Amino acid sequence: MKPLRPAWGAALLLAGAAQAQSYLPPEAAVRAAVEQSPTVQAADAARRGARARADGLRAGPHETVVRAMGQRRWVRDGTGQRFGEGQIAIERPLRLWGKSEADAELADATLATGRVAAQDARHETARQLLALWFAALRAGQVRQAAQDNADAATELARITERRLRAGDAARLEAELATAEKARMQAALASAEAAWAAALAELQARFPGLGAPADAMPPLPPLPGQPAGLRARYVEHSHEFLLAQAEEALALRQARRTDLERHPDPTVGVFATSERGGAERLAGVSLSLPLGSAHREAQAAAALADADAALSRRLAAQRQLGAQFDVLWLQLTGRRAAALAQEQAVTLQRSAADRALRSYRAGESGLGELLAVRRMLADALLAERLARSEALESDSRLRLDLHELWDFDD
């Protein structure tokens, strides 16, 4: 491709959405395919589980206990008196020491982690869809190049056959042209099989997407400057947001576990009937577990888990920064390669046209023409693949920047 002129760059910025539709699947189809993914459905189920656990945290683990007791009393004083007696009590542990507020914060963190995990599942599924889509697109480009080569070989064989009948070509040249035609047909059959396999995998994993188009637009402009994009890439990444949410969840869990070092008291009321109802009692009960080394160990373990979550968040931040650097270098390198390949195709096509005119005029042999045509075929295929790789790098970066197929809503 030719370098973008300023006017072209402005036009591409205004028509970015239209360009995306030319080589990417429609967004509505993408969203439908992602939502139907078993991975996303499993993440949604996990999010519903997180919501239920959050409701349980807010309600608290304690339950009201109703206790009933019956007994018979025998009096051994010679009278043989017997009495029926019983007791009924209602007890409930109390969440004290700020545990109720800590449980509410833990519930909010649980909900946030479940939400980000569901968003991350959609984003990862979209990444897989994008990779399979461009794999099918590249296979289609190889198939299209093979089809063009086969058509050119067929036309060349036809020209050589006419020259043979006119006495301007030797039988050897006709045989070479026929062999070249057969070779191109074999390459076309192989490319069609590879394209069908890539398309079958895409449609099996994500039904309803259809097939990528053969034509590709010019490369869009870069999404921005790397310094500003790097910070956006890290801060908006679902891996980072999920690690951040898990860190917050671990910190709140550590605080909640630390509060468990103070046991919850159990308060109850009871009523007792003795000596057949002749004596009645009513009272209040209070029980308090004594702290143990187990509670201290649980608090220390939760604090260690929070430290581990902090380290995982820092590791994710570094990894994502390095990931952006790789994606940016790939994008710029592939763009430069695509532009260079386009220039090579322009020069190689001119050389092939001159070689064909020379062959038709009888000024050169078929071997020279075939060599030039093969070089043109290789250059055309390399240019198509380079452009598709540049478009994939651009789409992948825009997807991670939430400029393409944003599922956070």
Short mmCIF file of C-alpha atoms in Angstrom, two decimals:
data_model
loop_
_atom_site.label_atom_id
_atom_site.label_comp_id
_atom_site.label_asym_id
_atom_site.label_seq_id
_atom_site.Cartn_x
_atom_site.Cartn_y
_atom_site.Cartn_z
CA MET A 1 0.00 0.00 0.00
CA LYS A 2 1.01 3.60 -0.55
CA PRO A 3 1.78 5.82 2.44
CA LEU A 4 -1.29 7.59 3.78
CA ARG A 5 -1.61 11.21 2.72
CA PRO A 6 -2.95 13.64 5.36
CA ALA A 7 -6.35 13.83 3.69
CA TRP A 8 -6.58 10.06 3.62
CA GLY A 9 -5.70 9.87 7.31
CA ALA A 10 -8.49 12.29 8.24
CA ALA A 11 -10.98 10.40 6.11
CA LEU A 12 -10.01 7.12 7.71
CA LEU A 13 -10.46 8.56 11.17
CA LEU A 14 -13.99 9.62 10.27
CA ALA A 15 -14.83 6.34 8.56
CA GLY A 16 -13.18 3.93 11.00
CA ALA A 17 -16.40 2.11 11.82
CA ALA A 18 -17.20 1.56 8.14
CA GLN A 19 -13.74 0.16 7.55
CA ALA A 20 -14.06 -2.21 10.48
CA GLN A 21 -17.19 -3.67 8.91
CA SER A 22 -15.31 -4.43 5.71
CA TYR A 23 -12.91 -6.99 7.17
CA LEU A 24 -14.37 -7.74 10.63
CA PRO A 25 -17.64 -9.54 11.40
CA PRO A 26 -20.68 -7.39 12.29
CA GLU A 27 -20.68 -6.36 15.93
CA ALA A 28 -24.18 -7.75 16.51
CA ALA A 29 -23.06 -11.16 15.28
CA VAL A 30 -19.95 -10.99 17.44
CA ARG A 31 -21.95 -10.17 20.56
CA ALA A 32 -24.41 -12.99 19.87
CA ALA A 33 -21.59 -15.48 19.28
CA VAL A 34 -19.75 -14.42 22.44
CA GLU A 35 -22.87 -14.66 24.58
CA GLN A 36 -23.49 -18.19 23.29
CA SER A 37 -19.99 -19.30 24.24
CA PRO A 38 -19.95 -21.97 26.99
CA THR A 39 -17.06 -20.14 28.65
CA VAL A 40 -19.13 -16.96 28.94
CA GLN A 41 -22.17 -18.86 30.14
CA ALA A 42 -20.03 -20.53 32.82
CA ALA A 43 -18.75 -17.09 33.87
CA ASP A 44 -22.33 -15.82 34.11
CA ALA A 45 -23.23 -18.80 36.30
CA ALA A 46 -20.23 -18.05 38.51
CA ARG A 47 -21.38 -14.44 38.73
CA ARG A 48 -24.83 -15.57 39.89
CA GLY A 49 -23.08 -17.69 42.49
CA ALA A 50 -21.07 -14.67 43.62
CA ARG A 51 -24.28 -12.68 43.96
CA ALA A 52 -25.82 -15.42 46.10
CA ARG A 53 -22.71 -15.59 48.28
CA ALA A 54 -22.83 -11.81 48.70
CA ASP A 55 -26.44 -12.06 49.86
CA GLY A 56 -25.39 -14.73 52.33
CA LEU A 57 -22.58 -12.56 53.66
CA ARG A 58 -24.93 -9.67 54.27
CA ALA A 59 -27.41 -11.94 56.03
CA GLY A 60 -24.67 -13.37 58.22
CA PRO A 61 -23.87 -16.94 59.25
CA HIS A 62 -25.81 -16.94 62.53
CA GLU A 63 -29.24 -18.47 62.91
CA THR A 64 -31.85 -18.40 65.63
CA VAL A 65 -31.94 -21.66 67.58
CA VAL A 66 -35.04 -22.96 69.36
CA ARG A 67 -34.20 -25.41 72.12
CA ALA A 68 -36.77 -27.59 73.93
CA MET A 69 -36.18 -30.03 76.77
CA GLY A 70 -38.51 -32.39 78.62
CA GLN A 71 -37.90 -34.43 81.80
CA ARG A 72 -39.67 -36.33 84.60
CA ARG A 73 -38.95 -35.91 88.28
CA TRP A 74 -39.38 -38.70 90.88
CA VAL A 75 -39.43 -37.73 94.56
CA ARG A 76 -38.01 -40.45 96.84
CA ASP A 77 -39.52 -39.34 100.12
CA GLY A 78 -41.96 -42.18 100.47
CA THR A 79 -44.77 -40.36 98.72
CA GLY A 80 -43.81 -41.57 95.21
CA GLN A 81 -44.59 -38.24 93.64
CA ARG A 82 -43.83 -37.80 89.96
CA PHE A 83 -43.77 -34.52 88.03
CA GLY A 84 -43.46 -33.59 84.37
CA GLU A 85 -41.02 -30.75 83.72
CA GLY A 86 -39.75 -28.94 80.64
CA GLN A 87 -37.81 -26.01 79.31
CA ILE A 88 -37.97 -23.99 76.10
CA ALA A 89 -35.28 -21.56 75.01
CA ILE A 90 -34.56 -19.27 72.09
CA GLU A 91 -30.94 -18.38 71.36
CA ARG A 92 -29.10 -16.40 68.72
CA PRO A 93 -25.44 -15.43 68.25
CA LEU A 94 -24.76 -11.70 67.78
CA ARG A 95 -22.41 -10.21 65.17
CA LEU A 96 -20.42 -7.70 67.13
CA TRP A 97 -17.04 -5.97 66.84
CA GLY A 98 -17.90 -4.45 63.43
CA LYS A 99 -18.40 -7.83 61.76
CA SER A 100 -21.69 -6.83 60.12
CA GLU A 101 -20.05 -3.87 58.36
CA ALA A 102 -17.08 -6.03 57.38
CA ASP A 103 -19.43 -8.63 55.90
CA ALA A 104 -21.18 -5.92 53.87
CA GLU A 105 -17.83 -4.74 52.47
CA LEU A 106 -16.84 -8.34 51.73
CA ALA A 107 -20.14 -8.82 49.90
CA ASP A 108 -19.50 -5.75 47.74
CA ALA A 109 -16.00 -7.02 46.91
CA THR A 110 -17.41 -10.44 46.03
CA LEU A 111 -19.93 -8.86 43.65
CA ALA A 112 -17.24 -6.70 42.04
CA THR A 113 -14.94 -9.69 41.51
CA GLY A 114 -17.74 -11.71 39.93
CA ARG A 115 -18.63 -8.84 37.61
CA VAL A 116 -15.05 -8.31 36.43
CA ALA A 117 -14.54 -12.05 35.99
CA ALA A 118 -17.60 -12.20 33.72
CA GLN A 119 -16.31 -9.24 31.71
CA ASP A 120 -12.89 -10.88 31.46
CA ALA A 121 -14.46 -14.07 30.15
CA ARG A 122 -16.22 -12.12 27.40
CA HIS A 123 -13.03 -10.28 26.51
CA GLU A 124 -10.98 -13.48 26.34
CA THR A 125 -13.66 -15.08 24.18
CA ALA A 126 -13.60 -12.07 21.87
CA ARG A 127 -9.82 -12.46 21.60
CA GLN A 128 -10.26 -16.08 20.57
CA LEU A 129 -12.91 -15.09 18.05
CA LEU A 130 -10.64 -12.43 16.59
CA ALA A 131 -7.72 -14.87 16.27
CA LEU A 132 -9.87 -17.51 14.54
CA TRP A 133 -11.43 -14.86 12.28
CA PHE A 134 -8.06 -13.65 11.04
CA ALA A 135 -6.82 -17.22 10.66
CA ALA A 136 -9.76 -17.83 8.33
CA LEU A 137 -9.14 -14.47 6.63
CA ARG A 138 -5.50 -15.35 5.95
CA ALA A 139 -6.51 -18.76 4.67
CA GLY A 140 -8.96 -16.99 2.37
CA GLN A 141 -6.21 -14.68 1.15
CA VAL A 142 -4.01 -17.69 0.37
CA ARG A 143 -6.94 -19.29 -1.46
CA GLN A 144 -7.61 -16.10 -3.43
CA ALA A 145 -3.93 -15.83 -4.37
CA ALA A 146 -3.91 -19.47 -5.45
CA GLN A 147 -7.02 -18.84 -7.52
CA ASP A 148 -5.38 -15.86 -9.22
CA ASN A 149 -2.26 -17.92 -9.90
CA ALA A 150 -4.33 -20.75 -11.32
CA ASP A 151 -6.23 -18.36 -13.60
CA ALA A 152 -2.97 -16.78 -14.78
CA ALA A 153 -1.43 -20.23 -15.43
CA THR A 154 -4.52 -21.27 -17.39
CA GLU A 155 -4.31 -18.12 -19.52
CA LEU A 156 -0.58 -18.65 -20.07
CA ALA A 157 -1.18 -22.25 -21.17
CA ARG A 158 -3.82 -20.98 -23.61
CA ILE A 159 -1.39 -18.39 -25.05
CA THR A 160 1.37 -21.00 -25.38
CA GLU A 161 -0.98 -23.43 -27.11
CA ARG A 162 -1.94 -20.77 -29.66
CA ARG A 163 1.74 -20.00 -30.28
CA LEU A 164 2.44 -23.70 -30.67
CA ARG A 165 -0.25 -24.04 -33.31
CA ALA A 166 1.09 -20.97 -35.06
CA GLY A 167 4.60 -22.42 -35.01
CA ASP A 168 5.98 -19.69 -32.73
CA ALA A 169 6.61 -21.95 -29.73
CA ALA A 170 8.23 -25.30 -29.17
CA ARG A 171 6.48 -28.35 -27.80
CA LEU A 172 8.64 -28.09 -24.68
CA GLU A 173 7.21 -24.66 -23.87
CA ALA A 174 3.68 -26.00 -24.22
CA GLU A 175 4.49 -28.84 -21.87
CA LEU A 176 6.05 -26.43 -19.37
CA ALA A 177 2.97 -24.22 -19.48
CA THR A 178 0.69 -27.23 -18.97
CA ALA A 179 2.81 -28.42 -16.06
CA GLU A 180 2.67 -24.95 -14.51
CA LYS A 181 -1.11 -24.98 -14.88
CA ALA A 182 -1.32 -28.36 -13.12
CA ARG A 183 0.97 -27.15 -10.34
CA MET A 184 -1.18 -24.07 -9.75
CA GLN A 185 -4.34 -26.23 -9.71
CA ALA A 186 -2.76 -28.45 -7.06
CA ALA A 187 -1.80 -25.39 -4.98
CA LEU A 188 -5.37 -24.10 -5.36
CA ALA A 189 -6.83 -27.39 -4.12
CA SER A 190 -4.54 -27.34 -1.09
CA ALA A 191 -5.39 -23.68 -0.32
CA GLU A 192 -9.13 -24.37 -0.63
CA ALA A 193 -8.83 -27.28 1.82
CA ALA A 194 -6.94 -25.12 4.33
CA TRP A 195 -9.48 -22.31 3.94
CA ALA A 196 -12.39 -24.72 4.45
CA ALA A 197 -10.75 -26.13 7.60
CA ALA A 198 -10.12 -22.67 9.08
CA LEU A 199 -13.67 -21.58 8.29
CA ALA A 200 -15.11 -24.78 9.76
CA GLU A 201 -13.22 -24.24 13.02
CA LEU A 202 -14.39 -20.63 13.20
CA GLN A 203 -18.03 -21.47 12.60
CA ALA A 204 -17.95 -24.47 14.93
CA ARG A 205 -16.60 -22.36 17.78
CA PHE A 206 -18.68 -19.27 16.96
CA PRO A 207 -21.74 -20.11 14.87
CA GLY A 208 -23.42 -17.44 12.80
CA LEU A 209 -20.36 -15.34 11.95
CA GLY A 210 -20.13 -16.22 8.27
CA ALA A 211 -16.93 -16.03 6.25
CA PRO A 212 -14.41 -13.16 6.08
CA ALA A 213 -14.45 -11.05 2.95
CA ASP A 214 -11.64 -11.45 0.42
CA ALA A 215 -11.09 -7.71 -0.08
CA MET A 216 -9.25 -5.77 2.60
CA PRO A 217 -9.21 -1.99 3.11
CA PRO A 218 -6.10 0.14 3.52
CA LEU A 219 -4.50 0.11 6.95
CA PRO A 220 -6.19 2.47 9.42
CA PRO A 221 -4.08 5.08 11.21
CA LEU A 222 -2.38 4.18 14.46
CA PRO A 223 -4.70 4.47 17.48
CA GLY A 224 -2.47 7.03 19.21
CA GLN A 225 0.90 7.57 20.83
CA PRO A 226 2.44 4.64 22.71
CA ALA A 227 3.10 6.58 25.93
CA GLY A 228 -0.55 7.38 26.55
CA LEU A 229 -1.85 4.11 25.15
CA ARG A 230 0.35 2.03 27.43
CA ALA A 231 -1.26 3.43 30.59
CA ARG A 232 -4.74 2.96 29.12
CA TYR A 233 -3.91 -0.57 28.07
CA VAL A 234 -2.84 -1.55 31.57
CA GLU A 235 -5.51 0.29 33.55
CA HIS A 236 -8.40 -0.88 31.35
CA SER A 237 -7.18 -4.44 31.01
CA HIS A 238 -9.50 -7.04 32.49
CA GLU A 239 -6.51 -8.98 33.79
CA PHE A 240 -5.45 -5.95 35.79
CA LEU A 241 -8.99 -5.11 36.92
CA LEU A 242 -9.57 -8.71 37.98
CA ALA A 243 -6.28 -8.83 39.89
CA GLN A 244 -7.23 -5.52 41.52
CA ALA A 245 -10.67 -6.83 42.47
CA GLU A 246 -9.18 -10.03 43.87
CA GLU A 247 -6.72 -7.98 45.91
CA ALA A 248 -9.56 -5.91 47.37
CA LEU A 249 -11.49 -9.10 48.10
CA ALA A 250 -8.50 -10.66 49.84
CA LEU A 251 -7.94 -7.53 51.95
CA ARG A 252 -11.55 -7.48 53.09
CA GLN A 253 -11.45 -11.20 53.77
CA ALA A 254 -8.32 -10.68 55.87
CA ARG A 255 -10.03 -7.92 57.86
CA ARG A 256 -13.10 -10.08 58.37
CA THR A 257 -11.04 -13.07 59.47
CA ASP A 258 -9.06 -10.90 61.86
CA LEU A 259 -12.32 -9.84 63.51
CA GLU A 260 -13.07 -13.52 64.16
CA ARG A 261 -10.35 -13.44 66.82
CA HIS A 262 -13.12 -11.90 68.94
CA PRO A 263 -15.79 -14.62 69.33
CA ASP A 264 -19.47 -13.81 68.94
CA PRO A 265 -21.57 -14.15 72.09
CA THR A 266 -24.82 -16.11 72.03
CA VAL A 267 -27.79 -14.55 73.85
CA GLY A 268 -30.97 -16.43 74.65
CA VAL A 269 -34.12 -16.42 76.73
CA PHE A 270 -35.69 -19.45 78.32
CA ALA A 271 -38.74 -20.53 80.32
CA THR A 272 -38.82 -23.58 82.59
CA SER A 273 -41.69 -25.45 84.19
CA GLU A 274 -40.83 -27.61 87.24
CA ARG A 275 -42.75 -29.91 89.60
CA GLY A 276 -45.66 -30.22 87.20
CA GLY A 277 -46.04 -26.49 86.80
CA ALA A 278 -45.94 -25.69 90.46
CA GLU A 279 -42.71 -23.83 89.90
CA ARG A 280 -42.01 -21.67 86.84
CA LEU A 281 -38.75 -20.01 85.94
CA ALA A 282 -37.77 -17.45 83.25
CA GLY A 283 -34.31 -16.17 82.51
CA VAL A 284 -31.66 -14.97 80.09
CA SER A 285 -28.63 -16.97 78.97
CA LEU A 286 -25.29 -15.79 77.65
CA SER A 287 -22.51 -17.93 76.25
CA LEU A 288 -19.14 -16.78 74.87
CA PRO A 289 -16.56 -19.05 73.20
CA LEU A 290 -13.02 -18.66 74.40
CA GLY A 291 -10.48 -17.64 71.78
CA SER A 292 -8.02 -20.25 70.57
CA ALA A 293 -4.85 -20.59 68.52
CA HIS A 294 -6.99 -21.70 65.58
CA ARG A 295 -8.49 -18.23 65.23
CA GLU A 296 -5.04 -16.64 65.32
CA ALA A 297 -3.79 -19.02 62.64
CA GLN A 298 -6.80 -18.30 60.40
CA ALA A 299 -6.19 -14.55 60.68
CA ALA A 300 -2.50 -14.97 59.82
CA ALA A 301 -3.36 -17.15 56.81
CA ALA A 302 -5.87 -14.60 55.49
CA LEU A 303 -3.30 -11.82 55.83
CA ALA A 304 -0.78 -13.91 53.87
CA ASP A 305 -3.42 -14.46 51.17
CA ALA A 306 -3.89 -10.69 50.93
CA ASP A 307 -0.14 -10.21 50.50
CA ALA A 308 -0.14 -12.82 47.73
CA ALA A 309 -3.02 -11.04 45.98
CA LEU A 310 -1.08 -7.78 46.12
CA SER A 311 1.94 -9.47 44.51
CA ARG A 312 -0.27 -10.98 41.80
CA ARG A 313 -1.69 -7.55 41.02
CA LEU A 314 1.80 -6.06 40.71
CA ALA A 315 2.88 -8.98 38.52
CA ALA A 316 -0.16 -8.53 36.27
CA GLN A 317 0.63 -4.82 35.95
CA ARG A 318 4.18 -5.55 34.82
CA GLN A 319 3.12 -8.33 32.50
CA LEU A 320 0.50 -6.17 30.84
CA GLY A 321 2.99 -3.37 30.31
CA ALA A 322 5.34 -5.80 28.57
CA GLN A 323 2.39 -7.20 26.60
CA PHE A 324 1.52 -3.75 25.30
CA ASP A 325 5.13 -3.14 24.27
CA VAL A 326 5.11 -6.39 22.26
CA LEU A 327 1.76 -5.59 20.62
CA TRP A 328 2.86 -2.07 19.73
CA LEU A 329 6.14 -3.25 18.21
CA GLN A 330 4.30 -5.95 16.28
CA LEU A 331 1.80 -3.43 14.96
CA THR A 332 4.37 -0.90 13.80
CA GLY A 333 6.62 -3.60 12.38
CA ARG A 334 3.81 -5.28 10.49
CA ARG A 335 2.56 -1.97 9.13
CA ALA A 336 6.03 -1.20 7.80
CA ALA A 337 6.28 -4.69 6.33
CA ALA A 338 2.88 -4.33 4.62
CA LEU A 339 3.86 -0.99 3.06
CA ALA A 340 7.18 -2.41 1.85
CA GLN A 341 5.44 -5.47 0.43
CA GLU A 342 3.04 -3.25 -1.51
CA GLN A 343 5.94 -1.43 -3.11
CA ALA A 344 7.52 -4.79 -3.99
CA VAL A 345 4.26 -5.94 -5.60
CA THR A 346 4.07 -2.77 -7.69
CA LEU A 347 7.59 -3.27 -9.03
CA GLN A 348 7.16 -7.03 -9.51
CA ARG A 349 3.86 -6.55 -11.37
CA SER A 350 5.53 -4.11 -13.75
CA ALA A 351 8.32 -6.62 -14.38
CA ALA A 352 5.80 -9.40 -15.00
CA ASP A 353 3.89 -7.27 -17.50
CA ARG A 354 7.08 -6.56 -19.41
CA ALA A 355 8.04 -10.24 -19.36
CA LEU A 356 4.62 -11.24 -20.72
CA ARG A 357 4.83 -8.70 -23.55
CA SER A 358 8.32 -9.94 -24.36
CA TYR A 359 7.13 -13.54 -24.44
CA ARG A 360 4.17 -12.73 -26.67
CA ALA A 361 6.53 -10.94 -29.05
CA GLY A 362 8.83 -13.95 -29.08
CA GLU A 363 11.68 -11.98 -27.52
CA SER A 364 12.07 -14.28 -24.48
CA GLY A 365 11.39 -17.85 -23.52
CA LEU A 366 8.73 -19.36 -21.35
CA GLY A 367 11.20 -20.22 -18.58
CA GLU A 368 12.00 -16.55 -18.01
CA LEU A 369 8.31 -15.65 -17.94
CA LEU A 370 7.48 -18.42 -15.47
CA ALA A 371 10.27 -17.31 -13.14
CA VAL A 372 9.01 -13.73 -13.16
CA ARG A 373 5.40 -14.85 -12.69
CA ARG A 374 6.34 -17.00 -9.70
CA MET A 375 8.14 -14.08 -8.11
CA LEU A 376 5.02 -11.95 -8.64
CA ALA A 377 2.81 -14.63 -7.11
CA ASP A 378 5.08 -14.85 -4.06
CA ALA A 379 5.10 -11.06 -3.73
CA LEU A 380 1.31 -10.81 -4.00
CA LEU A 381 0.78 -13.49 -1.37
CA ALA A 382 3.35 -11.92 0.95
CA GLU A 383 1.65 -8.51 0.58
CA ARG A 384 -1.78 -9.95 1.37
CA LEU A 385 -0.52 -11.84 4.40
CA ALA A 386 1.47 -8.85 5.65
CA ARG A 387 -1.58 -6.60 5.40
CA SER A 388 -3.82 -9.13 7.15
CA GLU A 389 -1.28 -9.48 9.96
CA ALA A 390 -1.09 -5.71 10.33
CA LEU A 391 -4.88 -5.49 10.44
CA GLU A 392 -5.00 -8.26 13.06
CA SER A 393 -2.44 -6.45 15.23
CA ASP A 394 -4.42 -3.23 14.92
CA SER A 395 -7.70 -4.98 15.77
CA ARG A 396 -6.18 -6.83 18.72
CA LEU A 397 -4.78 -3.61 20.17
CA ARG A 398 -8.07 -1.76 19.70
CA LEU A 399 -9.92 -4.67 21.30
CA ASP A 400 -7.68 -4.53 24.37
CA LEU A 401 -8.10 -0.75 24.51
CA HIS A 402 -11.89 -1.24 24.51
CA GLU A 403 -12.27 0.64 21.24
CA LEU A 404 -13.60 -2.49 19.53
CA TRP A 405 -16.35 -4.80 20.80
CA ASP A 406 -16.48 -3.40 24.32
CA PHE A 407 -18.41 -5.83 26.53
CA ASP A 408 -18.14 -3.90 29.78
CA ASP A 409 -21.67 -2.58 29.38
#
